[in-house]
Structure formats: structure tokens, C-alpha cells
PDB file of C-alpha atoms in Angstrom:
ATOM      1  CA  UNK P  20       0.000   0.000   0.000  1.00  0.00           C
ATOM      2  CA  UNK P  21       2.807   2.105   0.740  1.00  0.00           C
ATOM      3  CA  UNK P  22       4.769   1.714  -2.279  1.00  0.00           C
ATOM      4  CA  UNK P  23       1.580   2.732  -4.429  1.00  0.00           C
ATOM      5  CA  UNK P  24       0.909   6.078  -2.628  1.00  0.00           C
ATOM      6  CA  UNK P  25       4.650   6.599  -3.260  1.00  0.00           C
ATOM      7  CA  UNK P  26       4.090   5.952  -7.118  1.00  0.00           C
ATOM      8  CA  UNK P  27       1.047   8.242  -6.915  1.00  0.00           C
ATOM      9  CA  UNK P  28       3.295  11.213  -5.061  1.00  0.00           C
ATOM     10  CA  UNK P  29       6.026  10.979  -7.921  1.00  0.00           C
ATOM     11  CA  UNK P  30       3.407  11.090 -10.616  1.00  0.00           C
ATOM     12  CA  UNK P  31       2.392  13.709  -9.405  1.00  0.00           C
ATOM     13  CA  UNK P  32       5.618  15.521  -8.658  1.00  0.00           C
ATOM     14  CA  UNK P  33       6.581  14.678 -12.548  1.00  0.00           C
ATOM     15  CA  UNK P  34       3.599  16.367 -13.457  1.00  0.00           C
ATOM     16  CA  UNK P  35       4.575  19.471 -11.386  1.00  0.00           C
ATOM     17  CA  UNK P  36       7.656  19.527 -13.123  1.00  0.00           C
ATOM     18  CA  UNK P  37       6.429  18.910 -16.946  1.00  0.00           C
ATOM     19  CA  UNK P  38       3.957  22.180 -15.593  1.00  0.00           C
ATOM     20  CA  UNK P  39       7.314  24.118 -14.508  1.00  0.00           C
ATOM     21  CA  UNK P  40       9.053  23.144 -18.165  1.00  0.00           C
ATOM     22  CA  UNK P  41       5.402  24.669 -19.984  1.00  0.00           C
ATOM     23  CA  UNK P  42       5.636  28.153 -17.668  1.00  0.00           C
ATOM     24  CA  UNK P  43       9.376  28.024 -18.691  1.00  0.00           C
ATOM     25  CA  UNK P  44       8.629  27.994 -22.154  1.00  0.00           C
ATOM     26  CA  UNK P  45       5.645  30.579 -22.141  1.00  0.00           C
ATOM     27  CA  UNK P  46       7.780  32.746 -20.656  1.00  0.00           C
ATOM     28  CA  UNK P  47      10.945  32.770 -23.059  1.00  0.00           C
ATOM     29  CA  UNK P  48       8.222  32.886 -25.932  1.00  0.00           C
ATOM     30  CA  UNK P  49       6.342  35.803 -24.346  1.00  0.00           C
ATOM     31  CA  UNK P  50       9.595  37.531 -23.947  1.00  0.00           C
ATOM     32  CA  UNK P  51      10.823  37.289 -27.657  1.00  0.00           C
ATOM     33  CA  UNK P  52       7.279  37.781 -28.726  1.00  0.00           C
ATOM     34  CA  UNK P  53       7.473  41.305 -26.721  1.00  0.00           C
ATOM     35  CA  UNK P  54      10.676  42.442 -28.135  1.00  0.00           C
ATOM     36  CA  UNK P  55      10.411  40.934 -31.850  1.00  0.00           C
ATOM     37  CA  UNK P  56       6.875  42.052 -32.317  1.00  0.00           C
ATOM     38  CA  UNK P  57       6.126  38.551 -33.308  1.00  0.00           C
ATOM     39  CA  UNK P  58       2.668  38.024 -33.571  1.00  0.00           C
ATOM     40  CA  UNK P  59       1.998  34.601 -34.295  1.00  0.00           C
ATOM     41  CA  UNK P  60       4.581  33.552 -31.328  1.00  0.00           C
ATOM     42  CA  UNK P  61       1.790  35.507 -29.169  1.00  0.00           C
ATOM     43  CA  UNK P  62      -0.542  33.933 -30.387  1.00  0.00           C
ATOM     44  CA  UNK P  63       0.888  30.563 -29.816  1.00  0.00           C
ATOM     45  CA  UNK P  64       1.711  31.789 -26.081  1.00  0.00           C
ATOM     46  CA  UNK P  65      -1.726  32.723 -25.780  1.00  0.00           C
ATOM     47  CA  UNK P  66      -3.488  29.757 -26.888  1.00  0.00           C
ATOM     48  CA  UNK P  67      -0.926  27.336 -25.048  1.00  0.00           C
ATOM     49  CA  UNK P  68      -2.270  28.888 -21.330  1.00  0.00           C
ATOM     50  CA  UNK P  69      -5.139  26.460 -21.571  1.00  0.00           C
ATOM     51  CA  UNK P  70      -2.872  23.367 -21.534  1.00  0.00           C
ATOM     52  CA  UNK P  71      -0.930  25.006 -18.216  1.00  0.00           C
ATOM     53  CA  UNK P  72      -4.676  25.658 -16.837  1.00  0.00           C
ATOM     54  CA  UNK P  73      -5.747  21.984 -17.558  1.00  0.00           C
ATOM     55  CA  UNK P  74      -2.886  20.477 -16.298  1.00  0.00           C
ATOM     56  CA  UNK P  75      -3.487  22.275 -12.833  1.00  0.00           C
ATOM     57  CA  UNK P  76      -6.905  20.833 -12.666  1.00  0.00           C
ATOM     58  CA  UNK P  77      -5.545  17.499 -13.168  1.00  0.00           C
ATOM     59  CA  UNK P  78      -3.032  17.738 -10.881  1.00  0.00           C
ATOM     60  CA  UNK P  79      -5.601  18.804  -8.236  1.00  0.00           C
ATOM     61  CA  UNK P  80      -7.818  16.265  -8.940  1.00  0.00           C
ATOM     62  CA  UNK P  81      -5.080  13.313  -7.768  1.00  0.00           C
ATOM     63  CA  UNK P  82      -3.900  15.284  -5.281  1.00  0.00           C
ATOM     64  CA  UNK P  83      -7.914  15.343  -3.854  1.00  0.00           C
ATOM     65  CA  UNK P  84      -8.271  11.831  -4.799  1.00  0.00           C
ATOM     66  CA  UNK P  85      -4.773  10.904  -3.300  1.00  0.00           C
ATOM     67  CA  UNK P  86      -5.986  12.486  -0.060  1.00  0.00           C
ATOM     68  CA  UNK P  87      -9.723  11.034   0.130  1.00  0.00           C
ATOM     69  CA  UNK P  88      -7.902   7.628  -0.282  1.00  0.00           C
ATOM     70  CA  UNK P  89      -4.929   7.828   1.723  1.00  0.00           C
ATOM     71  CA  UNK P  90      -5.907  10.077   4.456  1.00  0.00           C
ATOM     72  CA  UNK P  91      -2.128  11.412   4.302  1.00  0.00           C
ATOM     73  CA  UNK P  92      -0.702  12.491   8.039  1.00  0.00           C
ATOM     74  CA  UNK P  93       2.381  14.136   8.763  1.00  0.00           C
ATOM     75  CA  UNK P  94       4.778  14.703   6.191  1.00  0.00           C
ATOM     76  CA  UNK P  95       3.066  12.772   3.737  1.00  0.00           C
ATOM     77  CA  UNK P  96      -0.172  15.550   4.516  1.00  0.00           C
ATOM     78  CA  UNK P  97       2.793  18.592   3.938  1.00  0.00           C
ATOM     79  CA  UNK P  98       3.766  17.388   0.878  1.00  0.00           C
ATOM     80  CA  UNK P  99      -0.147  17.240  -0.680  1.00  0.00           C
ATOM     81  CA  UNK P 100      -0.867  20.702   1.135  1.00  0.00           C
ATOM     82  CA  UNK P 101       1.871  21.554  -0.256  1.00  0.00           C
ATOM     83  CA  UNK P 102       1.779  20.579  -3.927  1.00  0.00           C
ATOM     84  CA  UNK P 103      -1.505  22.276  -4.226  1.00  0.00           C
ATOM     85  CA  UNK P 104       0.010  25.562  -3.467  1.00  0.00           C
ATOM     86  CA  UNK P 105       3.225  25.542  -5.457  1.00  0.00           C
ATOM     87  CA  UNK P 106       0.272  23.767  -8.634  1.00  0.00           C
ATOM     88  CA  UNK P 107      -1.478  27.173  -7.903  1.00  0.00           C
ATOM     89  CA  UNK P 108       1.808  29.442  -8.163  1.00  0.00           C
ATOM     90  CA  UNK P 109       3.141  27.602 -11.340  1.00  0.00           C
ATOM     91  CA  UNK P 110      -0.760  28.167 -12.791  1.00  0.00           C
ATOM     92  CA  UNK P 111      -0.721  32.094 -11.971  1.00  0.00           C
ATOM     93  CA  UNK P 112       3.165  32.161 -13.343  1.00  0.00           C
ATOM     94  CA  UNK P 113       1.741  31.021 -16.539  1.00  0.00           C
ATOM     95  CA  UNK P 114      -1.014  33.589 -16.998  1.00  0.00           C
ATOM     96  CA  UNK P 115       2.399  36.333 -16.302  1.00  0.00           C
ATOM     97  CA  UNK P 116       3.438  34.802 -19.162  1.00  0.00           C
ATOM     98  CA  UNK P 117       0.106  34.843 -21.501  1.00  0.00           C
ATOM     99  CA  UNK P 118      -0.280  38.538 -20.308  1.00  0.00           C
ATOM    100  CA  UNK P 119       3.337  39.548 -21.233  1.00  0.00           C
ATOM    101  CA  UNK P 120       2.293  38.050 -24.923  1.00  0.00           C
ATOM    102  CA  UNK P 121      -1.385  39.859 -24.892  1.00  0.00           C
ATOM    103  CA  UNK P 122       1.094  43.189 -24.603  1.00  0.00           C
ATOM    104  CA  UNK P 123       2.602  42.186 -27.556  1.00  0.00           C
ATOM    105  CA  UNK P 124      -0.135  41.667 -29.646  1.00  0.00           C
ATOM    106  CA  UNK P 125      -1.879  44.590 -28.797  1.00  0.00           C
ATOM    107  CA  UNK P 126       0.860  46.806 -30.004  1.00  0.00           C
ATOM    108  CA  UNK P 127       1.439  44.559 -33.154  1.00  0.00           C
ATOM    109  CA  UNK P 128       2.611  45.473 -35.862  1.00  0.00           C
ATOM    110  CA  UNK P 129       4.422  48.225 -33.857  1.00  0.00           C
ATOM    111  CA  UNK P 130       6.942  47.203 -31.050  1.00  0.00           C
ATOM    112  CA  UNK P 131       5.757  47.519 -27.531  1.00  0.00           C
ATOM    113  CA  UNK P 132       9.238  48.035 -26.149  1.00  0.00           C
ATOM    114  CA  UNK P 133      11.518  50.864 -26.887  1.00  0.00           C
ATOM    115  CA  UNK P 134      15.053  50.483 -28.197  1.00  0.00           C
ATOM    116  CA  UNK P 135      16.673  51.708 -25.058  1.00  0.00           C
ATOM    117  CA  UNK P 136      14.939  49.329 -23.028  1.00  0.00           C
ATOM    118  CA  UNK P 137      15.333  46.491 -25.478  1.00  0.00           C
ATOM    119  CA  UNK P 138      18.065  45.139 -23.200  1.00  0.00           C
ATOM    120  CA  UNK P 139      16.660  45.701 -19.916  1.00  0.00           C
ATOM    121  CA  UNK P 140      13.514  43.417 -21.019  1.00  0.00           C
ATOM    122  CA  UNK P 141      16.044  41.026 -22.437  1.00  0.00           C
ATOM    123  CA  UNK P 142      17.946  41.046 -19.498  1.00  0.00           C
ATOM    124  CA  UNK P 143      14.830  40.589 -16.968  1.00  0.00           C
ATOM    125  CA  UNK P 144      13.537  37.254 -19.320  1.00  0.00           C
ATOM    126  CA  UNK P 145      16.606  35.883 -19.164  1.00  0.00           C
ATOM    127  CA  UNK P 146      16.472  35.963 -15.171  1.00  0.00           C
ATOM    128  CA  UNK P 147      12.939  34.480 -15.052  1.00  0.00           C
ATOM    129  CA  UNK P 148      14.475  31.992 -17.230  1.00  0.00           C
ATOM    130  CA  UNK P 149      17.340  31.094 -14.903  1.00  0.00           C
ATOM    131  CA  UNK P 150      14.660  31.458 -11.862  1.00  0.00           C
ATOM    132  CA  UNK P 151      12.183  28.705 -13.134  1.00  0.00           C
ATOM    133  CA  UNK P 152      14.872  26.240 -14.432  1.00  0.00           C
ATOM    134  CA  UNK P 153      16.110  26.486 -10.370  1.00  0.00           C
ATOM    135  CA  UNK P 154      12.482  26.483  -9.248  1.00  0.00           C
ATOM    136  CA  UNK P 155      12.174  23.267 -11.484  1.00  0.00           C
ATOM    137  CA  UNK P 156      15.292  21.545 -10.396  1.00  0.00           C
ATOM    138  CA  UNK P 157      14.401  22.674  -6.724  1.00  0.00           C
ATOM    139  CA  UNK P 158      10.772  20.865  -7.195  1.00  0.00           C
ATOM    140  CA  UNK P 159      13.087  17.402  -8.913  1.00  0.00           C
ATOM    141  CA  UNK P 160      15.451  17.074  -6.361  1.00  0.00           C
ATOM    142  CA  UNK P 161      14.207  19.102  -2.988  1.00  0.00           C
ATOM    143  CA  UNK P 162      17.096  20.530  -2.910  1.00  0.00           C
ATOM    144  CA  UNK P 163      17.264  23.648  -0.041  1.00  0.00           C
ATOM    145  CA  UNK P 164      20.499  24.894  -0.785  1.00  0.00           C
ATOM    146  CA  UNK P 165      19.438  25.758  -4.250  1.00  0.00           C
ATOM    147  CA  UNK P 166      16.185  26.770  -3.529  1.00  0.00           C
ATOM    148  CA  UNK P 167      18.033  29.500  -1.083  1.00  0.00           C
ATOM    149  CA  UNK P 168      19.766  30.804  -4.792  1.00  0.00           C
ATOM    150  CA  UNK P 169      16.346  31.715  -6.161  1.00  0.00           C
ATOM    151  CA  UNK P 170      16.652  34.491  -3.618  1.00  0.00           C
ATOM    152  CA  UNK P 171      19.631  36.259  -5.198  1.00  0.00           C
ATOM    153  CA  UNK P 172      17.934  36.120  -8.814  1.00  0.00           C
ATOM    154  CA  UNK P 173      14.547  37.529  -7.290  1.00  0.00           C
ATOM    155  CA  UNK P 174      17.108  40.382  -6.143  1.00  0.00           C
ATOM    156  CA  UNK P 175      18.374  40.465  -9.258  1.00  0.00           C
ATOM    157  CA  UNK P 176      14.959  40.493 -10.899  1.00  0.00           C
ATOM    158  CA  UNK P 177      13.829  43.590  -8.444  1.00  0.00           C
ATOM    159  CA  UNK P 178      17.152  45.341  -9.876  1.00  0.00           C
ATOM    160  CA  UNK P 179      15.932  45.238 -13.088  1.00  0.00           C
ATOM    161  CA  UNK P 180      12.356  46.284 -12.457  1.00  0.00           C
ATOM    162  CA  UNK P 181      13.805  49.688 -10.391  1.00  0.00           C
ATOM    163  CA  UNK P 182      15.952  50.095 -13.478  1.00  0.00           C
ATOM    164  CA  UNK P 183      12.429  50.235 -15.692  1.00  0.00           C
ATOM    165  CA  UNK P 184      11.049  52.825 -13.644  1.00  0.00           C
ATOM    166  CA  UNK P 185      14.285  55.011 -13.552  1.00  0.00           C
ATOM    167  CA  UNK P 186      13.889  55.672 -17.069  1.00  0.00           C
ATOM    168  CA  UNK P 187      10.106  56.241 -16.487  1.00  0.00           C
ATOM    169  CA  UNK P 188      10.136  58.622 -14.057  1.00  0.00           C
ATOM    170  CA  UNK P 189      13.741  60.157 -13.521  1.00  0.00           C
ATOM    171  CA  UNK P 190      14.436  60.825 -17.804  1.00  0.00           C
ATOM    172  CA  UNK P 191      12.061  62.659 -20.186  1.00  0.00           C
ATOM    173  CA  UNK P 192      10.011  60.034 -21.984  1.00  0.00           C
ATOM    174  CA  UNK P 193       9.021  60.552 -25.397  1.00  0.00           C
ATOM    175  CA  UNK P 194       7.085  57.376 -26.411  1.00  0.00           C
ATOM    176  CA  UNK P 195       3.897  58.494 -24.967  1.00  0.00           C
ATOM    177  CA  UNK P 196       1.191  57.155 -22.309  1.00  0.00           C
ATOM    178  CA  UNK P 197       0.585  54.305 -23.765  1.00  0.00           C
ATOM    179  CA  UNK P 198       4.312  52.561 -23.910  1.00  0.00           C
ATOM    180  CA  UNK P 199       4.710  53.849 -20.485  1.00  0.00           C
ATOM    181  CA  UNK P 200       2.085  51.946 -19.546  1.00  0.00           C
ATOM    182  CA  UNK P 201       2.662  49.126 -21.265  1.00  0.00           C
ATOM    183  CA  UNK P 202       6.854  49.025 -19.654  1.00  0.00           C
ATOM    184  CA  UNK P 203       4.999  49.408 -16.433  1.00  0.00           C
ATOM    185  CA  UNK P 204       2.824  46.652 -16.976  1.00  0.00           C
ATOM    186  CA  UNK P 205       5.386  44.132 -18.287  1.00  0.00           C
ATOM    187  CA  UNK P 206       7.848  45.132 -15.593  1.00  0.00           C
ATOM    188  CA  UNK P 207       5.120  44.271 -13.342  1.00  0.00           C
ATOM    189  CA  UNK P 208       4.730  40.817 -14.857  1.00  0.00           C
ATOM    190  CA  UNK P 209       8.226  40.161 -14.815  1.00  0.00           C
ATOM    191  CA  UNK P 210       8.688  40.852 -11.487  1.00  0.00           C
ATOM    192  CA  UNK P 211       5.638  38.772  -9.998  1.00  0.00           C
ATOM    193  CA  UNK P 212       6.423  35.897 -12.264  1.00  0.00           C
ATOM    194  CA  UNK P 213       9.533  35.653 -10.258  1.00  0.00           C
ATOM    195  CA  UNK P 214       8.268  36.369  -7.237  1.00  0.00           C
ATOM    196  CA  UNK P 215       5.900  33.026  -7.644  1.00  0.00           C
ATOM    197  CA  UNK P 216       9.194  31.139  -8.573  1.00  0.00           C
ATOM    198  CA  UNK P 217      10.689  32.189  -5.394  1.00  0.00           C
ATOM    199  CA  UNK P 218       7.037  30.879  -3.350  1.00  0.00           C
ATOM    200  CA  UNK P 219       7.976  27.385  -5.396  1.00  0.00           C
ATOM    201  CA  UNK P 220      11.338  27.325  -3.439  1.00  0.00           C
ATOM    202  CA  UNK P 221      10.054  28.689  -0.394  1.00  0.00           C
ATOM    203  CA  UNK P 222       7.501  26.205  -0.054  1.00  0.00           C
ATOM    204  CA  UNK P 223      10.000  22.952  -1.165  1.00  0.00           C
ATOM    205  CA  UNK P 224      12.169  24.478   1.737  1.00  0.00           C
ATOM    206  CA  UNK P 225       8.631  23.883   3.555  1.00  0.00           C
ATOM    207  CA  UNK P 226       8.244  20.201   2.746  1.00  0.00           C
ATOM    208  CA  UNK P 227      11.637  19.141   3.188  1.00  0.00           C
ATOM    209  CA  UNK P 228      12.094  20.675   6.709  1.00  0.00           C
ATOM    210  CA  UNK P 229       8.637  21.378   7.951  1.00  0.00           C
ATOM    211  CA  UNK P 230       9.617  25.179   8.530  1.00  0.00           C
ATOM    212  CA  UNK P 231       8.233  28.230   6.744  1.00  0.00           C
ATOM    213  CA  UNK P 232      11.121  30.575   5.665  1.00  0.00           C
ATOM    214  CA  UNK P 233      10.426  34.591   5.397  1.00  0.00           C
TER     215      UNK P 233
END
């Protein structure tokens, strides 16, 4: 009986990861649909969401059916509370994702990021890229040393977001209301999409020791 709630619990865990890999990928499409003004990659960003959204429903469902069976106490009950939290932070990291694309189609065929902040959205998908490959690794292996790291790139990740708003609000802007709100937007995206990765960590740190971290 033991061995096949085990089975159940890494089916479920490799399911968690495959949903990590497809918020991974919506991401570093979003991203080059944003700065190439690719509408079509959009589009495909778009319509992908309602694979992440399905697979959280069906992750949710085992985990419910794992628990009306089982009856889980202890750690085994941490690690299903627990899985339905980080299920819900991967789902809501996706739909950062699908809204970073929805900016880019709205300002298709025109580019909704200026050319001297080409690098700084560049620069901020490439950290939510490293961020979710740890966050991914960290759900794998449990490891709490490198779910600590995520920390540093979520600092890194707030850099870059301050760095947005400099140029905002400290420089004249000449691109108008609308790009400024779209860079706010994004930057916001960016920076919550992160932040979720970070919960991910945070809440493997959880399971494996049974103590919440700040």
C-alpha cells in the first residue's frame, strides 16, 4: 500500500515539473514575442495557457483523490498541502506569461518596447528563465540549498524592475502614455512571475524541513 501512494506522489511531482518546463517555455516565448513584435509567437503563447490551466486541474484532482484515499498524516499531509500551493503558483506564473504576450499583440505590428529598453527586457527574461529552471530543479530534487539561490535572482529580478522605472520617471520620456504603460505593466509581470518562482522554493524548503522561511 505504501509503495503505491509513493508511485502516486512521484506522478504527481513529474507532473509538477512537466507544468514548470510549460511556464518556462511561455515565458521565453512571451519575452521574444514582446521584443520581436512577433505576432503569431503571441498567439501561440496565448493559446498554449489552456494546456498550463488543464494540467493544474488534473493535478488537483489526484492530489484530492490521493488524499480522500490515503488520508495522508504528517509529512506525507505537507507534501499534498503543499503541492496544491506551489500547482497554484506555477498556474498564476503562466497567466504572467500569456499577459506579457497579450502586450505584444496589442501593439502589433508596432513594437511595444523601446530600443533603449530592449536590453533591460532582455535582461529581466533571461532571469525568469534562470529562476524557473532552479524552481524546477528545486521541485526534482528538494534541494534547499538551491532553492536559497532563487533568492539572489529575485534580487536580481527587483534590480531590473527599479531600473524600468528610472527611465520612467527620472528621464524625459518621449514614447507616450501608452508605452509607459505598457513598460509598467510588463515590468510588473516580470517581477511577480519571479516572485511566484521564489514561493515554489520557499515552499520545497517547507516540505523538506517542515519550517516556513520569510
Amino acid at each position: 500500500m505504501r509503495d503505491v501512494f509513493q508511485e502516486e506522489l512521484d506522478s504527481i511531482n513529474r507532473s509538477l515539473i512537466e507544468m514548470t518546463n510549460l511556464v518556462a517555455s511561455a515565458m521565453a516565448r512571451a519575452t521574444t514575442s514582446l521584443l520581436d513584435a512577433d505576432l503569431q509567437l503571441a498567439e501561440n503563447v496565448i493559446s498554449a495557457d489552456e494546456t498550463v490551466d488543464l494540467l493544474r486541474n488534473e493535478i488537483e484532482e489526484r492530489a484530492f483523490d490521493v488524499m480522500a484515499r490515503q488520508a495522508p498524516v504528517a509529512t506525507d499531509l505537507r507534501t499534498m498541502v503543499t503541492t496544491l500551493r506551489i500547482v497554484a503558483d506555477l498556474e498564476r506564473m503562466g497567466d504572467l506569461a500569456l499577459h506579457v504576450a497579450k502586450v505584444a499583440r496589442r501593439r502589433y505590428p508596432g513594437r511595444a518596447v523601446p530600443p533603449e529598453l530592449h536590453s533591460t527586457i532582455l535582461q529581466m527574461g533571461q532571469v525568469a528563465q534562470r529562476i524557473v529552471a532552479k524552481a524546477g530543479s528545486v521541485i526534482a530534487s528538494r534541494d534547499t540549498e538551491l532553492a536559497k539561490e532563487l533568492e539572489a535572482d529575485d534580487d536580481a529580478m527587483d534590480g531590473l524592475h527599479r531600473a524600468l522605472f528610472h527611465v520612467l520617471i527620472e528621464k524625459p520620456w518621449p514614447h507616450g502614455m501608452e508605452a509607459a504603460i505598457d513598460i509598467t505593466l510588463c515590468g510588473r509581470y516580470y517581477e511577480r512571475y519571479a516572485d511566484h518562482a521564489v514561493s515554489v522554493a520557499r515552499r520545497v524548503i517547507y516540505l523538506v524541513t517542515g519550517e516556513m522561511t520569510a
